[in-house]
Amino acid sequence: MKDITSTPFTGYQKLVIFLLAMTQFTVILDFMIMSPLGDMLMKSLSLTPTKFGVSVSAYAFSAGISGLLTAGFADKYDRKKLLLFFYTGFIIGTVACGLANSYAFLLAARIVTGLFGGVIGSISMAIVTDLFALQQRGRVMGFLQMGFGASQVLGIPISIWLANHWGWEAPFLSTAALAAIIAVIIKTKMQPVAEHLALQHDRSVVAHLYATVAKRDYRIGFTATALLSIGGFMMMPFSSAFAVNNLGVSYTQLPVLFMVSGVCSLVIMPIIGKLSDRVSKFKLFAFASAWMMIVCVLYTNQSMIPFGLVIMFNIIMMMGIMGRMVPSIALTSAIPASADRGAFMSVNASLQQIAGGIAAVVAGMIVYQKTPASPLQHYDIVGYVIVVVSIISIILMYRVSNMTAKRTAVAPNKTSDTPNSSL
């Protein structure tokens, strides 16, 4: 079998990776910006930690519901058309967030944004799985996850700067404007992604969804992804409030904090992507998870510390979070057959979002703040919960790894398992 782990991507593949990475950038930025703007929003709209947790989880819950509703027909349409449809809805929802002037308006806008934005990641994953072989997906995931780092290097610092000068609404409106430009490029430059239509079964949307959920191997993958999301979402909503009120970070220092962490992500992501294609993806995932657990417990137990130490903690924590994300996504992408990929990715993304929403709500119930300017209490408990969830995630990801190994051993050259990678 030809070794394609080091084969250069074609020009069109690079374009697809860029476009998908940019959609990831805007969608992630829209969601991530809630965290650094959290302290501003809580004080501007008089939100309690519980209300803010609900506003964050509203996106996640609506995204999860949307994914379940679209899973049944996700494999019945050209993936490019689906991407454009939901990306357009995401843009409209993001504009609404920027126009919100009350908690109720903001909550409604986050729900609309989640209904459309939450599906984009699963559609992108289905496109990647259709166009790139398993041996290449680590590299592709590394580049796509750079959208996360880029959102911190460029998106979040610029957004905080905009918020400091023109109000917290400005970041949402600027994100929507950038997304509109990306949508036009996708419309004009991306080719249809419709080869999977020839593999479809003659069954209804509901039957297709049920058939996907009913498969035992798929359910293991769903559960592993959901637990990963719980571990990732619990700390995030209150990260800026914890940094400001507990660690002594100022508003002017926040952009620097996120930028430095993001630069670290941009440097590490391609390295992890290449590494995950050359070593055991599960071992890399397990090591990164253990790393993250240790740092998480140490960080959530800190109080007023020098800004340089805050930056160090965020960098090494980001290394652990990103280090487990790339191999886990690559492993999970190998579970579904070609005819089920869209449905699998939609359900997987739905459970990921729903689990993240539950995590945000639970974190909001655990964390307590006496006054808007007082330190957060019980944030350390969130760290301990993450450790327990992460241990269970390692066990489940081990089962996913075994399933993937058996599948690739049985049919290493089968097109349903190693999609066409030359366009």
XYZ file of C-alpha atoms in Angstrom:
423
model
C 0.000 0.000 0.000
C 1.326 3.444 -0.922
C 2.473 5.559 2.023
C 0.576 8.858 1.765
C 1.344 10.278 5.208
C 3.906 12.624 3.644
C 2.274 13.177 0.248
C 1.853 16.926 -0.429
C -1.693 18.231 -0.702
C -2.931 19.337 -4.115
C -3.733 22.987 -4.771
C -7.468 22.365 -4.506
C -7.067 20.379 -1.282
C -5.152 23.313 0.191
C -7.988 25.638 -0.820
C -10.556 23.375 0.843
C -8.469 23.187 4.014
C -8.151 26.986 4.049
C -11.881 27.568 3.569
C -12.867 25.009 6.192
C -10.273 26.428 8.577
C -11.730 29.912 8.085
C -15.266 28.710 8.737
C -13.929 27.050 11.878
C -12.176 30.289 12.794
C -15.350 32.375 12.602
C -17.604 29.803 14.277
C -15.113 29.146 17.072
C -14.495 32.869 17.524
C -18.233 33.522 17.801
C -18.470 30.927 20.553
C -15.113 31.602 22.231
C -15.616 35.358 22.436
C -18.324 34.811 25.050
C -15.628 33.814 27.516
C -13.289 36.865 27.321
C -16.330 39.129 27.087
C -17.905 37.314 30.019
C -16.943 39.812 32.697
C -18.083 42.724 30.491
C -21.388 41.038 29.665
C -22.085 40.075 33.266
C -21.551 43.674 34.410
C -23.165 45.385 31.392
C -26.355 43.296 31.343
C -26.374 42.592 35.114
C -25.979 38.838 34.640
C -25.376 36.409 37.492
C -22.949 33.495 36.901
C -25.972 31.222 36.480
C -27.562 33.466 33.824
C -24.282 33.812 32.001
C -23.837 30.032 32.070
C -27.303 29.677 30.547
C -26.489 32.194 27.792
C -23.374 30.185 26.921
C -25.175 26.845 27.070
C -28.087 28.180 24.954
C -25.806 28.082 21.916
C -24.672 24.565 22.773
C -28.142 23.154 23.381
C -29.622 24.671 20.223
C -26.618 23.450 18.234
C -27.136 19.967 19.607
C -30.823 19.943 18.727
C -30.045 21.259 15.248
C -27.504 18.511 14.677
C -29.977 15.805 15.603
C -32.632 17.296 13.332
C -30.253 17.515 10.361
C -28.546 14.140 10.895
C -31.195 12.218 8.980
C -30.738 14.154 5.735
C -27.076 15.194 6.137
C -26.030 12.482 3.665
C -28.779 13.231 1.136
C -27.487 16.569 -0.189
C -24.354 18.075 -1.636
C -22.209 18.929 1.398
C -21.173 22.259 -0.134
C -24.805 23.384 -0.323
C -25.419 22.300 3.267
C -22.342 24.204 4.400
C -23.472 27.393 2.675
C -27.040 27.133 4.010
C -26.023 26.749 7.635
C -23.159 29.236 7.376
C -25.591 31.881 6.116
C -27.874 31.229 9.095
C -24.890 31.473 11.399
C -24.033 34.902 9.968
C -27.574 36.152 10.572
C -27.513 34.881 14.158
C -24.152 36.509 14.849
C -25.457 39.868 13.611
C -28.408 39.474 15.986
C -25.988 38.904 18.883
C -24.299 42.208 18.059
C -27.664 43.988 18.127
C -28.779 42.505 21.482
C -29.632 45.037 24.190
C -31.016 42.761 26.894
C -30.489 39.324 28.384
C -33.593 37.946 26.646
C -32.498 39.297 23.244
C -28.981 37.936 23.715
C -30.344 34.547 24.760
C -32.585 34.360 21.674
C -29.736 35.410 19.393
C -27.416 32.768 20.846
C -30.079 30.129 20.224
C -30.416 31.140 16.555
C -26.637 31.215 16.117
C -26.339 27.770 17.671
C -29.071 26.286 15.484
C -26.998 27.076 12.399
C -23.416 27.335 13.625
C -23.457 24.091 15.568
C -23.862 22.001 12.411
C -21.007 23.596 10.467
C -18.298 21.624 12.258
C -19.941 18.277 11.467
C -20.401 19.222 7.802
C -16.748 20.254 7.620
C -15.695 16.951 9.190
C -17.791 15.023 6.658
C -16.117 16.954 3.825
C -12.678 16.199 5.252
C -13.512 12.519 5.625
C -14.788 12.405 2.032
C -11.752 14.113 0.524
C -8.832 12.917 2.646
C -7.612 9.444 3.576
C -7.230 8.438 7.220
C -3.433 8.645 6.911
C -3.764 12.348 5.988
C -6.437 13.419 8.449
C -4.053 14.093 11.298
C -2.364 16.784 9.212
C -5.699 18.133 8.038
C -7.068 18.229 11.598
C -3.908 19.984 12.722
C -4.498 22.749 10.184
C -8.237 22.991 10.873
C -7.665 23.212 14.606
C -5.338 26.113 13.910
C -8.601 28.034 13.586
C -8.831 27.672 17.351
C -5.353 29.103 17.838
C -5.911 31.810 15.243
C -9.081 32.886 17.040
C -6.933 33.523 20.103
C -3.938 35.052 18.318
C -5.964 37.426 16.129
C -9.680 37.084 16.754
C -9.980 37.370 20.515
C -7.361 40.111 21.081
C -8.811 42.189 18.249
C -12.325 41.508 19.528
C -11.404 42.624 23.049
C -9.772 45.742 21.595
C -12.955 46.458 19.623
C -15.056 45.824 22.729
C -12.917 48.180 24.810
C -13.360 50.962 22.235
C -16.871 50.415 20.793
C -18.622 48.084 23.214
C -19.019 44.321 23.497
C -21.352 44.281 20.466
C -18.554 45.160 18.030
C -16.815 41.727 18.040
C -19.991 39.949 16.932
C -20.637 42.374 14.061
C -17.034 42.176 12.822
C -17.112 38.368 12.953
C -20.294 38.346 10.871
C -18.664 40.604 8.276
C -15.647 38.307 7.931
C -17.901 35.241 7.694
C -19.857 36.859 4.870
C -16.644 37.210 2.833
C -15.744 33.546 3.437
C -19.239 32.474 2.353
C -18.807 34.228 -0.983
C -15.481 32.452 -1.599
C -17.018 29.065 -0.748
C -19.860 29.774 -3.154
C -17.542 30.651 -6.044
C -14.472 28.452 -5.490
C -15.436 25.193 -3.761
C -16.510 22.272 -5.927
C -19.599 20.181 -5.091
C -19.009 17.364 -2.591
C -21.599 14.831 -3.677
C -19.922 11.482 -4.361
C -21.523 10.053 -1.223
C -24.972 10.442 -2.834
C -24.316 7.362 -4.980
C -23.923 5.254 -1.822
C -27.213 6.201 -0.179
C -29.790 3.653 0.928
C -33.408 3.988 -0.111
C -34.729 4.816 3.324
C -36.400 7.743 5.037
C -34.672 10.489 6.998
C -35.910 9.039 10.300
C -34.834 5.532 9.338
C -31.382 6.754 8.344
C -30.980 8.568 11.652
C -32.180 5.544 13.635
C -29.891 3.200 11.714
C -26.940 5.450 12.555
C -27.715 5.745 16.261
C -28.503 2.030 16.552
C -24.978 0.887 15.686
C -22.984 -0.056 18.781
C -19.615 1.123 17.468
C -21.100 4.492 16.594
C -22.571 4.883 20.081
C -19.165 4.306 21.658
C -17.748 7.094 19.508
C -20.650 9.385 20.419
C -20.116 8.824 24.144
C -16.373 9.417 23.933
C -16.924 12.719 22.116
C -19.578 13.862 24.600
C -17.308 13.278 27.577
C -14.471 15.139 25.872
C -16.789 18.117 25.456
C -17.789 18.092 29.112
C -14.136 18.275 30.098
C -13.472 21.131 27.693
C -16.568 23.258 28.310
C -16.628 23.372 32.116
C -13.717 25.785 32.580
C -14.126 27.908 29.473
C -17.207 30.089 30.239
C -15.659 31.576 33.364
C -12.011 31.672 32.290
C -11.864 35.457 31.836
C -13.895 36.162 34.986
C -11.533 33.881 36.952
C -8.482 35.573 35.446
C -9.784 39.076 36.218
C -11.345 38.557 39.623
C -9.161 35.783 41.073
C -5.772 36.096 39.391
C -5.618 39.885 39.092
C -5.494 40.140 35.289
C -6.648 43.509 33.934
C -8.806 44.118 30.852
C -5.786 45.499 29.024
C -3.807 42.328 29.820
C -6.528 39.952 28.580
C -5.702 40.406 24.865
C -2.049 39.636 25.579
C -3.003 36.527 27.541
C -5.149 35.125 24.741
C -2.717 36.150 22.028
C 0.268 34.406 23.612
C -1.766 31.251 24.216
C -3.002 31.368 20.635
C 0.496 31.752 19.180
C 1.462 28.668 21.136
C -1.498 26.810 19.610
C -0.566 27.847 16.080
C 2.950 26.526 16.577
C 1.919 23.285 18.265
C -1.100 22.284 16.154
C 0.744 21.351 12.917
C 3.352 19.483 14.970
C 0.693 17.482 16.784
C -1.109 16.829 13.499
C 2.006 15.352 11.889
C 2.880 13.454 15.054
C -0.584 11.887 15.240
C -0.072 10.462 11.728
C 3.214 8.832 12.740
C 2.684 7.526 16.278
C -0.190 5.899 18.132
C -3.058 8.382 18.158
C -4.405 6.898 21.376
C -1.073 7.129 23.221
C -0.754 10.749 22.169
C -4.319 11.406 23.343
C -3.738 9.688 26.699
C -0.505 11.590 27.350
C -2.103 14.939 26.480
C -5.110 14.160 28.689
C -2.902 13.356 31.680
C -0.956 16.561 31.051
C -4.159 18.605 30.923
C -5.561 17.087 34.128
C -2.475 17.988 36.153
C -2.332 21.556 34.870
C -6.082 22.002 35.271
C -6.012 21.143 38.992
C -3.011 23.388 39.625
C -4.502 26.340 37.722
C -7.974 26.290 39.281
C -6.407 26.412 42.756
C -4.406 29.598 42.089
C -5.154 33.044 43.537
C -3.421 36.384 42.888
C -0.260 35.478 40.919
C 2.111 37.361 38.562
C 0.815 37.872 35.034
C 3.751 35.932 33.588
C 2.721 32.877 35.606
C -0.860 33.208 34.362
C 0.456 33.170 30.785
C 2.591 30.090 31.506
C -0.375 28.189 32.944
C -2.539 29.035 29.934
C 0.138 27.954 27.462
C 0.774 24.566 29.021
C -2.949 23.985 29.527
C -3.569 24.812 25.864
C -0.919 22.271 24.906
C -2.831 19.567 26.743
C -6.253 20.554 25.389
C -5.117 20.818 21.784
C -2.863 17.767 22.108
C -5.810 15.515 22.827
C -8.234 17.166 20.420
C -6.394 16.364 17.169
C -5.846 12.603 17.722
C -9.341 12.121 19.164
C -11.016 13.733 16.133
C -8.856 11.722 13.740
C -9.723 8.460 15.526
C -13.436 9.205 15.696
C -13.564 10.141 11.997
C -12.576 6.571 11.076
C -15.598 4.979 12.775
C -18.448 5.622 10.262
C -18.823 4.107 6.803
C -19.008 6.484 3.828
C -22.799 6.272 3.513
C -23.248 7.240 7.177
C -20.603 9.930 7.566
C -22.872 12.964 7.387
C -25.383 11.475 9.840
C -22.627 10.244 12.161
C -20.837 13.599 12.194
C -24.121 15.458 12.788
C -25.138 13.246 15.718
C -21.595 13.363 17.052
C -21.532 17.164 16.875
C -24.994 17.333 18.459
C -24.001 15.278 21.461
C -20.785 17.277 21.683
C -22.726 20.535 21.844
C -25.387 19.218 24.218
C -22.726 17.814 26.535
C -20.920 21.149 26.388
C -24.147 22.955 27.240
C -24.721 20.708 30.225
C -21.135 21.322 31.314
C -21.596 25.112 31.123
C -24.816 24.957 33.144
C -23.256 22.683 35.770
C -20.205 24.932 35.991
C -22.518 27.935 36.461
C -24.225 26.099 39.324
C -20.899 25.194 40.954
C -19.216 28.590 40.605
C -20.408 31.311 42.972
C -19.698 35.058 43.067
C -20.904 37.289 45.911
C -20.667 40.544 43.932
C -19.768 41.342 40.292
C -16.261 42.345 41.400
C -15.579 39.632 43.990
C -13.475 36.485 43.318
C -15.153 33.378 41.925
C -15.638 30.648 44.477
C -15.606 26.847 43.973
C -13.760 27.100 40.650
C -11.360 24.460 41.969
C -14.238 21.987 42.197
C -14.731 22.416 38.450
C -11.124 21.321 37.976
C -11.629 18.141 40.009
C -14.761 17.238 38.038
C -12.797 17.639 34.802
C -10.187 15.152 36.049
C -12.820 12.467 36.697
C -14.464 13.015 33.305
C -11.091 12.937 31.535
C -10.171 9.575 33.050
C -13.404 8.071 31.719
C -12.680 9.684 28.335
C -9.316 7.904 28.130
C -11.010 4.539 28.713
C -13.607 5.171 25.997
C -11.055 6.516 23.522
C -9.068 3.309 24.015
C -12.094 1.377 22.750
C -12.437 3.768 19.803
C -8.757 3.208 18.992
C -9.234 -0.567 18.994
C -12.243 -0.305 16.683
C -10.313 1.889 14.279
C -7.341 -0.492 14.262
C -9.568 -3.489 13.460
C -11.319 -1.639 10.671
C -8.194 -0.439 8.923
C -6.629 -3.901 9.279
C -9.601 -5.602 7.616
C -9.978 -3.180 4.693
C -6.929 -0.918 4.366
C -7.592 -0.138 0.700
C -11.351 0.109 0.836
C -12.630 3.429 -0.474
C -15.354 3.616 2.174
C -12.646 3.679 4.836
C -9.965 5.616 2.995
C -11.725 8.224 0.888
C -10.347 9.644 -2.292
C -7.499 12.028 -1.491
C -6.536 13.189 -4.960
C -8.566 15.916 -6.581
